[in-house]
mmCIF file with all atom_site columns, C-alpha atoms in Angstrom:
data_model
loop_
_atom_site.group_PDB
_atom_site.id
_atom_site.type_symbol
_atom_site.label_atom_id
_atom_site.label_alt_id
_atom_site.label_comp_id
_atom_site.label_asym_id
_atom_site.label_entity_id
_atom_site.label_seq_id
_atom_site.pdbx_PDB_ins_code
_atom_site.Cartn_x
_atom_site.Cartn_y
_atom_site.Cartn_z
_atom_site.occupancy
_atom_site.B_iso_or_equiv
_atom_site.pdbx_formal_charge
_atom_site.auth_seq_id
_atom_site.auth_comp_id
_atom_site.auth_asym_id
_atom_site.auth_atom_id
_atom_site.pdbx_PDB_model_num
ATOM 1   C CA . MET T 1 1  ? -5.716  1.771   -3.677  1.00 89.00 ? 29  MET T CA 1
ATOM 2   C CA . TYR T 1 2  ? -8.374  1.327   -1.306  1.00 91.00 ? 30  TYR T CA 1
ATOM 3   C CA . TYR T 1 3  ? -9.213  -2.056  0.436   1.00 93.00 ? 31  TYR T CA 1
ATOM 4   C CA . ILE T 1 4  ? -11.847 -3.668  2.090   1.00 94.00 ? 32  ILE T CA 1
ATOM 5   C CA . LEU T 1 5  ? -10.469 -6.924  3.697   1.00 96.00 ? 33  LEU T CA 1
ATOM 6   C CA . VAL T 1 6  ? -13.038 -9.812  5.556   1.00 96.00 ? 34  VAL T CA 1
ATOM 7   C CA . TYR T 1 7  ? -12.027 -12.648 7.417   1.00 95.00 ? 35  TYR T CA 1
ATOM 8   C CA . ASP T 1 8  ? -13.496 -15.762 8.730   1.00 94.00 ? 36  ASP T CA 1
ATOM 9   C CA . VAL T 1 9  ? -10.749 -17.139 11.062  1.00 95.00 ? 37  VAL T CA 1
ATOM 10  C CA . ASN T 1 10 ? -10.794 -20.161 13.884  1.00 94.00 ? 38  ASN T CA 1
ATOM 11  C CA . VAL T 1 11 ? -11.353 -18.281 17.205  1.00 94.00 ? 39  VAL T CA 1
ATOM 12  C CA . ASP T 1 12 ? -7.848  -19.857 18.499  1.00 95.00 ? 40  ASP T CA 1
ATOM 13  C CA . ARG T 1 13 ? -6.343  -17.831 15.862  1.00 96.00 ? 41  ARG T CA 1
ATOM 14  C CA . VAL T 1 14 ? -8.960  -14.934 15.447  1.00 95.00 ? 42  VAL T CA 1
ATOM 15  C CA . GLN T 1 15 ? -6.805  -12.205 18.294  1.00 96.00 ? 43  GLN T CA 1
ATOM 16  C CA . LYS T 1 16 ? -3.434  -12.603 16.361  1.00 97.00 ? 44  LYS T CA 1
ATOM 17  C CA . MET T 1 17 ? -5.042  -12.202 12.869  1.00 97.00 ? 45  MET T CA 1
ATOM 18  C CA . LEU T 1 18 ? -7.170  -9.280  14.443  1.00 97.00 ? 46  LEU T CA 1
ATOM 19  C CA . LYS T 1 19 ? -3.999  -7.637  15.862  1.00 97.00 ? 47  LYS T CA 1
ATOM 20  C CA . LEU T 1 20 ? -2.320  -8.107  12.374  1.00 98.00 ? 48  LEU T CA 1
ATOM 21  C CA . VAL T 1 21 ? -5.074  -6.744  10.405  1.00 98.00 ? 49  VAL T CA 1
ATOM 22  C CA . ARG T 1 22 ? -5.439  -3.497  12.152  1.00 97.00 ? 50  ARG T CA 1
ATOM 23  C CA . LYS T 1 23 ? -1.771  -2.589  11.879  1.00 97.00 ? 51  LYS T CA 1
ATOM 24  C CA . TYR T 1 24 ? -2.827  -1.741  8.365   1.00 97.00 ? 52  TYR T CA 1
ATOM 25  C CA . LEU T 1 25 ? -6.574  -0.856  7.948   1.00 97.00 ? 53  LEU T CA 1
ATOM 26  C CA . ASN T 1 26 ? -9.172  0.768   9.674   1.00 95.00 ? 54  ASN T CA 1
ATOM 27  C CA . HIS T 1 27 ? -11.492 -1.730  11.722  1.00 94.00 ? 55  HIS T CA 1
ATOM 28  C CA . VAL T 1 28 ? -15.214 -1.054  10.600  1.00 92.00 ? 56  VAL T CA 1
ATOM 29  C CA . GLN T 1 29 ? -16.947 -4.382  11.914  1.00 91.00 ? 57  GLN T CA 1
ATOM 30  C CA . ASN T 1 30 ? -16.949 -7.360  13.789  1.00 87.00 ? 58  ASN T CA 1
ATOM 31  C CA . SER T 1 31 ? -14.396 -9.056  11.381  1.00 92.00 ? 59  SER T CA 1
ATOM 32  C CA . VAL T 1 32 ? -14.319 -6.298  8.149   1.00 95.00 ? 60  VAL T CA 1
ATOM 33  C CA . PHE T 1 33 ? -11.769 -3.872  8.039   1.00 96.00 ? 61  PHE T CA 1
ATOM 34  C CA . GLU T 1 34 ? -10.943 -1.255  5.411   1.00 94.00 ? 62  GLU T CA 1
ATOM 35  C CA . GLY T 1 35 ? -8.324  1.076   4.111   1.00 94.00 ? 63  GLY T CA 1
ATOM 36  C CA . GLU T 1 36 ? -5.297  2.641   1.802   1.00 94.00 ? 64  GLU T CA 1
ATOM 37  C CA . LEU T 1 37 ? -3.309  0.324   1.188   1.00 96.00 ? 65  LEU T CA 1
ATOM 38  C CA . THR T 1 38 ? 0.224   0.901   -1.231  1.00 96.00 ? 66  THR T CA 1
ATOM 39  C CA . ASP T 1 39 ? 1.219   -2.442  -3.361  1.00 95.00 ? 67  ASP T CA 1
ATOM 40  C CA . ALA T 1 40 ? 4.275   -3.071  -1.016  1.00 98.00 ? 68  ALA T CA 1
ATOM 41  C CA . GLN T 1 41 ? 1.697   -2.885  2.383   1.00 98.00 ? 69  GLN T CA 1
ATOM 42  C CA . LEU T 1 42 ? -0.429  -5.141  0.383   1.00 97.00 ? 70  LEU T CA 1
ATOM 43  C CA . GLU T 1 43 ? 1.997   -8.007  0.001   1.00 97.00 ? 71  GLU T CA 1
ATOM 44  C CA . GLU T 1 44 ? 3.107   -7.172  3.346   1.00 98.00 ? 72  GLU T CA 1
ATOM 45  C CA . LEU T 1 45 ? 0.368   -8.037  4.930   1.00 98.00 ? 73  LEU T CA 1
ATOM 46  C CA . LYS T 1 46 ? -0.576  -10.969 2.863   1.00 97.00 ? 74  LYS T CA 1
ATOM 47  C CA . ASP T 1 47 ? 2.435   -12.672 3.316   1.00 97.00 ? 75  ASP T CA 1
ATOM 48  C CA . ALA T 1 48 ? 1.675   -12.200 6.993   1.00 97.00 ? 76  ALA T CA 1
ATOM 49  C CA . ALA T 1 49 ? -1.854  -13.248 7.404   1.00 97.00 ? 77  ALA T CA 1
ATOM 50  C CA . ARG T 1 50 ? -0.614  -16.621 5.465   1.00 97.00 ? 78  ARG T CA 1
ATOM 51  C CA . GLU T 1 51 ? 2.319   -17.134 8.274   1.00 97.00 ? 79  GLU T CA 1
ATOM 52  C CA . LEU T 1 52 ? -0.925  -17.067 11.077  1.00 96.00 ? 80  LEU T CA 1
ATOM 53  C CA . MET T 1 53 ? -4.144  -18.474 9.719   1.00 96.00 ? 81  MET T CA 1
ATOM 54  C CA . ASN T 1 54 ? -4.667  -22.347 8.489   1.00 95.00 ? 82  ASN T CA 1
ATOM 55  C CA . GLU T 1 55 ? -5.102  -22.304 4.681   1.00 93.00 ? 83  GLU T CA 1
ATOM 56  C CA . ASP T 1 56 ? -7.020  -25.213 4.976   1.00 94.00 ? 84  ASP T CA 1
ATOM 57  C CA . GLN T 1 57 ? -9.670  -23.650 7.472   1.00 93.00 ? 85  GLN T CA 1
ATOM 58  C CA . ASP T 1 58 ? -9.635  -19.996 7.570   1.00 95.00 ? 86  ASP T CA 1
ATOM 59  C CA . SER T 1 59 ? -10.524 -17.265 4.434   1.00 94.00 ? 87  SER T CA 1
ATOM 60  C CA . ILE T 1 60 ? -10.039 -13.703 4.002   1.00 96.00 ? 88  ILE T CA 1
ATOM 61  C CA . ILE T 1 61 ? -11.477 -12.365 0.784   1.00 95.00 ? 89  ILE T CA 1
ATOM 62  C CA . ILE T 1 62 ? -9.898  -8.767  0.132   1.00 95.00 ? 90  ILE T CA 1
ATOM 63  C CA . TYR T 1 63 ? -11.179 -6.637  -2.342  1.00 92.00 ? 91  TYR T CA 1
ATOM 64  C CA . CYS T 1 64 ? -9.842  -3.630  -4.026  1.00 89.00 ? 92  CYS T CA 1
ATOM 65  C CA . VAL T 1 65 ? -12.163 -1.054  -4.689  1.00 85.00 ? 93  VAL T CA 1
ATOM 66  C CA . GLY T 1 66 ? -10.345 1.738   -6.386  1.00 76.00 ? 94  GLY T CA 1
ATOM 67  C CA . SER T 1 67 ? -10.382 4.400   -4.168  1.00 73.00 ? 95  SER T CA 1
ATOM 68  C CA . LYS T 1 68 ? -12.479 5.542   -1.473  1.00 71.00 ? 96  LYS T CA 1
ATOM 69  C CA . ARG T 1 69 ? -14.304 8.132   -3.668  1.00 65.00 ? 97  ARG T CA 1
ATOM 70  C CA . TRP T 1 70 ? -15.767 5.007   -5.708  1.00 60.00 ? 98  TRP T CA 1
ATOM 71  C CA . SER T 1 71 ? -16.741 2.265   -3.101  1.00 61.00 ? 99  SER T CA 1
ATOM 72  C CA . ASN T 1 72 ? -20.093 4.414   -2.392  1.00 79.00 ? 100 ASN T CA 1
ATOM 73  C CA . ARG T 1 73 ? -20.696 2.992   1.229   1.00 85.00 ? 101 ARG T CA 1
ATOM 74  C CA . GLN T 1 74 ? -23.904 2.985   3.072   1.00 90.00 ? 102 GLN T CA 1
ATOM 75  C CA . VAL T 1 75 ? -24.433 2.185   6.573   1.00 92.00 ? 103 VAL T CA 1
ATOM 76  C CA . LEU T 1 76 ? -27.613 1.097   8.540   1.00 93.00 ? 104 LEU T CA 1
ATOM 77  C CA . GLY T 1 77 ? -27.783 0.595   12.048  1.00 91.00 ? 105 GLY T CA 1
ATOM 78  C CA . VAL T 1 78 ? -24.727 1.519   14.231  1.00 89.00 ? 106 VAL T CA 1
ATOM 79  C CA . GLU T 1 79 ? -21.472 2.256   12.652  1.00 83.00 ? 107 GLU T CA 1
ATOM 80  C CA . LYS T 1 80 ? -19.229 0.366   15.028  1.00 68.00 ? 108 LYS T CA 1
ATOM 81  C CA . HIS T 1 81 ? -15.850 1.473   13.475  1.00 63.00 ? 109 HIS T CA 1
ATOM 82  C CA . ASN T 1 82 ? -12.960 1.023   15.399  1.00 50.00 ? 110 ASN T CA 1
ATOM 83  C CA . VAL T 1 83 ? -14.870 -1.149  18.276  1.00 40.00 ? 111 VAL T CA 1
ATOM 84  C CA . ASP T 1 84 ? -11.942 -2.132  19.944  1.00 42.00 ? 112 ASP T CA 1
ATOM 85  C CA . ASN T 1 85 ? -13.994 -4.093  22.554  1.00 41.00 ? 113 ASN T CA 1
ATOM 86  C CA . PHE T 1 86 ? -15.459 -6.481  20.122  1.00 40.00 ? 114 PHE T CA 1
ATOM 87  C CA . VAL T 1 87 ? -12.422 -8.746  20.024  1.00 36.00 ? 115 VAL T CA 1
ATOM 88  C CA . MET W 1 1  ? -24.489 -2.347  -9.611  1.00 89.00 ? 30  MET W CA 1
ATOM 89  C CA . TYR W 1 2  ? -22.416 -4.828  -7.920  1.00 91.00 ? 31  TYR W CA 1
ATOM 90  C CA . TYR W 1 3  ? -22.570 -4.674  -3.602  1.00 93.00 ? 32  TYR W CA 1
ATOM 91  C CA . ILE W 1 4  ? -20.630 -6.272  -1.113  1.00 94.00 ? 33  ILE W CA 1
ATOM 92  C CA . LEU W 1 5  ? -22.730 -6.587  2.123   1.00 96.00 ? 34  LEU W CA 1
ATOM 93  C CA . VAL W 1 6  ? -21.407 -7.448  5.685   1.00 96.00 ? 35  VAL W CA 1
ATOM 94  C CA . TYR W 1 7  ? -23.204 -7.167  8.631   1.00 95.00 ? 36  TYR W CA 1
ATOM 95  C CA . ASP W 1 8  ? -23.220 -7.247  12.358  1.00 94.00 ? 37  ASP W CA 1
ATOM 96  C CA . VAL W 1 9  ? -26.317 -9.025  13.955  1.00 95.00 ? 38  VAL W CA 1
ATOM 97  C CA . ASN W 1 10 ? -27.285 -9.843  17.565  1.00 94.00 ? 39  ASN W CA 1
ATOM 98  C CA . VAL W 1 11 ? -27.711 -13.592 17.391  1.00 94.00 ? 40  VAL W CA 1
ATOM 99  C CA . ASP W 1 12 ? -31.314 -13.667 18.071  1.00 95.00 ? 41  ASP W CA 1
ATOM 100 C CA . ARG W 1 13 ? -32.250 -11.904 14.594  1.00 96.00 ? 42  ARG W CA 1
ATOM 101 C CA . VAL W 1 14 ? -29.263 -13.473 12.709  1.00 95.00 ? 43  VAL W CA 1
ATOM 102 C CA . GLN W 1 15 ? -31.135 -16.152 11.382  1.00 96.00 ? 44  GLN W CA 1
ATOM 103 C CA . LYS W 1 16 ? -33.978 -13.964 9.832   1.00 97.00 ? 45  LYS W CA 1
ATOM 104 C CA . MET W 1 17 ? -31.263 -11.767 8.078   1.00 97.00 ? 46  MET W CA 1
ATOM 105 C CA . LEU W 1 18 ? -29.250 -14.517 6.916   1.00 97.00 ? 47  LEU W CA 1
ATOM 106 C CA . LYS W 1 19 ? -32.242 -16.097 5.156   1.00 97.00 ? 48  LYS W CA 1
ATOM 107 C CA . LEU W 1 20 ? -33.361 -12.081 4.204   1.00 98.00 ? 49  LEU W CA 1
ATOM 108 C CA . VAL W 1 21 ? -29.952 -11.207 2.301   1.00 98.00 ? 50  VAL W CA 1
ATOM 109 C CA . ARG W 1 22 ? -29.671 -15.008 0.712   1.00 97.00 ? 51  ARG W CA 1
ATOM 110 C CA . LYS W 1 23 ? -32.702 -13.931 -1.317  1.00 97.00 ? 52  LYS W CA 1
ATOM 111 C CA . TYR W 1 24 ? -30.978 -11.388 -3.150  1.00 97.00 ? 53  TYR W CA 1
ATOM 112 C CA . LEU W 1 25 ? -27.112 -11.940 -2.195  1.00 97.00 ? 54  LEU W CA 1
ATOM 113 C CA . ASN W 1 26 ? -24.237 -14.800 -2.650  1.00 95.00 ? 55  ASN W CA 1
ATOM 114 C CA . HIS W 1 27 ? -23.247 -15.628 0.921   1.00 94.00 ? 56  HIS W CA 1
ATOM 115 C CA . VAL W 1 28 ? -19.350 -15.666 0.371   1.00 92.00 ? 57  VAL W CA 1
ATOM 116 C CA . GLN W 1 29 ? -18.109 -15.744 3.936   1.00 91.00 ? 58  GLN W CA 1
ATOM 117 C CA . ASN W 1 30 ? -19.832 -15.989 7.114   1.00 87.00 ? 59  ASN W CA 1
ATOM 118 C CA . SER W 1 31 ? -21.434 -12.496 7.306   1.00 92.00 ? 60  SER W CA 1
ATOM 119 C CA . VAL W 1 32 ? -20.061 -11.221 3.942   1.00 95.00 ? 61  VAL W CA 1
ATOM 120 C CA . PHE W 1 33 ? -22.305 -11.110 0.649   1.00 96.00 ? 62  PHE W CA 1
ATOM 121 C CA . GLU W 1 34 ? -22.221 -10.232 -2.819  1.00 94.00 ? 63  GLU W CA 1
ATOM 122 C CA . GLY W 1 35 ? -23.747 -9.887  -5.745  1.00 94.00 ? 64  GLY W CA 1
ATOM 123 C CA . GLU W 1 36 ? -25.824 -7.691  -8.543  1.00 94.00 ? 65  GLU W CA 1
ATOM 124 C CA . LEU W 1 37 ? -28.899 -5.219  -7.705  1.00 96.00 ? 66  LEU W CA 1
ATOM 125 C CA . THR W 1 38 ? -30.788 -2.940  -9.184  1.00 96.00 ? 67  THR W CA 1
ATOM 126 C CA . ASP W 1 39 ? -31.524 -0.097  -7.624  1.00 95.00 ? 68  ASP W CA 1
ATOM 127 C CA . ALA W 1 40 ? -34.996 -1.110  -6.910  1.00 98.00 ? 69  ALA W CA 1
ATOM 128 C CA . GLN W 1 41 ? -33.663 -4.781  -5.099  1.00 98.00 ? 70  GLN W CA 1
ATOM 129 C CA . LEU W 1 42 ? -31.513 -2.720  -2.984  1.00 97.00 ? 71  LEU W CA 1
ATOM 130 C CA . GLU W 1 43 ? -34.240 -0.421  -1.598  1.00 97.00 ? 72  GLU W CA 1
ATOM 131 C CA . GLU W 1 44 ? -36.539 -3.473  -1.111  1.00 98.00 ? 73  GLU W CA 1
ATOM 132 C CA . LEU W 1 45 ? -33.207 -5.314  0.563   1.00 98.00 ? 74  LEU W CA 1
ATOM 133 C CA . LYS W 1 46 ? -32.610 -2.128  2.751   1.00 97.00 ? 75  LYS W CA 1
ATOM 134 C CA . ASP W 1 47 ? -36.238 -1.538  3.947   1.00 97.00 ? 76  ASP W CA 1
ATOM 135 C CA . ALA W 1 48 ? -36.590 -5.120  4.555   1.00 97.00 ? 77  ALA W CA 1
ATOM 136 C CA . ALA W 1 49 ? -33.328 -5.330  6.778   1.00 97.00 ? 78  ALA W CA 1
ATOM 137 C CA . ARG W 1 50 ? -34.301 -2.289  8.857   1.00 97.00 ? 79  ARG W CA 1
ATOM 138 C CA . GLU W 1 51 ? -37.664 -3.840  9.442   1.00 97.00 ? 80  GLU W CA 1
ATOM 139 C CA . LEU W 1 52 ? -35.890 -7.199  10.926  1.00 96.00 ? 81  LEU W CA 1
ATOM 140 C CA . MET W 1 53 ? -32.197 -5.240  12.410  1.00 96.00 ? 82  MET W CA 1
ATOM 141 C CA . ASN W 1 54 ? -32.722 -3.475  15.907  1.00 95.00 ? 83  ASN W CA 1
ATOM 142 C CA . GLU W 1 55 ? -30.500 0.256   14.338  1.00 93.00 ? 84  GLU W CA 1
ATOM 143 C CA . ASP W 1 56 ? -29.457 0.464   18.060  1.00 93.00 ? 85  ASP W CA 1
ATOM 144 C CA . GLN W 1 57 ? -27.553 -2.598  18.147  1.00 93.00 ? 86  GLN W CA 1
ATOM 145 C CA . ASP W 1 58 ? -26.734 -4.130  14.688  1.00 94.00 ? 87  ASP W CA 1
ATOM 146 C CA . SER W 1 59 ? -24.542 -2.670  11.807  1.00 94.00 ? 88  SER W CA 1
ATOM 147 C CA . ILE W 1 60 ? -24.764 -3.609  8.060   1.00 96.00 ? 89  ILE W CA 1
ATOM 148 C CA . ILE W 1 61 ? -22.857 -2.211  5.684   1.00 95.00 ? 90  ILE W CA 1
ATOM 149 C CA . ILE W 1 62 ? -23.106 -2.028  2.037   1.00 95.00 ? 91  ILE W CA 1
ATOM 150 C CA . TYR W 1 63 ? -20.621 -1.121  -0.673  1.00 92.00 ? 92  TYR W CA 1
ATOM 151 C CA . CYS W 1 64 ? -21.130 -0.673  -3.813  1.00 89.00 ? 93  CYS W CA 1
ATOM 152 C CA . VAL W 1 65 ? -18.331 -1.300  -6.167  1.00 85.00 ? 94  VAL W CA 1
ATOM 153 C CA . GLY W 1 66 ? -19.564 -0.421  -9.527  1.00 76.00 ? 95  GLY W CA 1
ATOM 154 C CA . SER W 1 67 ? -19.218 -3.587  -11.602 1.00 73.00 ? 96  SER W CA 1
ATOM 155 C CA . LYS W 1 68 ? -17.847 -6.802  -10.860 1.00 71.00 ? 97  LYS W CA 1
ATOM 156 C CA . ARG W 1 69 ? -14.905 -6.626  -13.058 1.00 66.00 ? 98  ARG W CA 1
ATOM 157 C CA . TRP W 1 70 ? -13.993 -3.548  -10.742 1.00 60.00 ? 99  TRP W CA 1
ATOM 158 C CA . SER W 1 71 ? -13.642 -5.095  -7.631  1.00 61.00 ? 100 SER W CA 1
ATOM 159 C CA . ASN W 1 72 ? -10.591 -6.972  -7.670  1.00 79.00 ? 101 ASN W CA 1
ATOM 160 C CA . ARG W 1 73 ? -11.165 -9.753  -5.371  1.00 85.00 ? 102 ARG W CA 1
ATOM 161 C CA . GLN W 1 74 ? -8.446  -11.976 -3.831  1.00 90.00 ? 103 GLN W CA 1
ATOM 162 C CA . VAL W 1 75 ? -9.231  -14.987 -1.573  1.00 92.00 ? 104 VAL W CA 1
ATOM 163 C CA . LEU W 1 76 ? -6.426  -16.525 0.985   1.00 93.00 ? 105 LEU W CA 1
ATOM 164 C CA . GLY W 1 77 ? -7.446  -19.773 2.325   1.00 91.00 ? 106 GLY W CA 1
ATOM 165 C CA . VAL W 1 78 ? -10.794 -21.855 2.185   1.00 89.00 ? 107 VAL W CA 1
ATOM 166 C CA . GLU W 1 79 ? -13.265 -19.565 -0.521  1.00 83.00 ? 108 GLU W CA 1
ATOM 167 C CA . LYS W 1 80 ? -16.195 -20.466 1.688   1.00 68.00 ? 109 LYS W CA 1
ATOM 168 C CA . HIS W 1 81 ? -19.045 -19.142 -0.956  1.00 64.00 ? 110 HIS W CA 1
ATOM 169 C CA . ASN W 1 82 ? -22.750 -20.108 -0.249  1.00 50.00 ? 111 ASN W CA 1
ATOM 170 C CA . VAL W 1 83 ? -21.227 -22.219 3.190   1.00 40.00 ? 112 VAL W CA 1
ATOM 171 C CA . ASP W 1 84 ? -25.136 -23.172 4.572   1.00 43.00 ? 113 ASP W CA 1
ATOM 172 C CA . ASN W 1 85 ? -23.742 -25.457 7.166   1.00 41.00 ? 114 ASN W CA 1
ATOM 173 C CA . PHE W 1 86 ? -22.762 -21.936 8.865   1.00 41.00 ? 115 PHE W CA 1
ATOM 174 C CA . VAL W 1 87 ? -26.107 -21.103 9.866   1.00 36.00 ? 116 VAL W CA 1
#
């Protein structure tokens, strides 16, 4: 399935979280990622994210949007995909 | 249709952009919004966003995910919807 993941993680943890999420998904904007995941990969990512995050302070939302085709995507302005120097 | 909007806008413009997008969508995380829009509302929002943004520096991605039902949404950690003191 195709997923969009957005996070809002404290600055102390954001580097590690970025590194983790990038292993699974494409970095499309500041704290936004998207890509295909199997059910197993999704569970693996969620487990690892829960280990890194502080569940009382940080927030991760994962939207399952079926397939990439179904998620009609429009970009205004710069398309900042895979911008590594954002960290 | 149901939309997810994410932005990455320069700090000089972010307050105005936040105010604009909030008129149309629910604020669910730092720079993430979601909600129902008619085609006319979407065009209105895009036009207004283009006026505010610097298209060479800022980025807005709008995902159309059909209906809210179709977008299976999972939250890890805090659900920070409508957190106004994030500004």
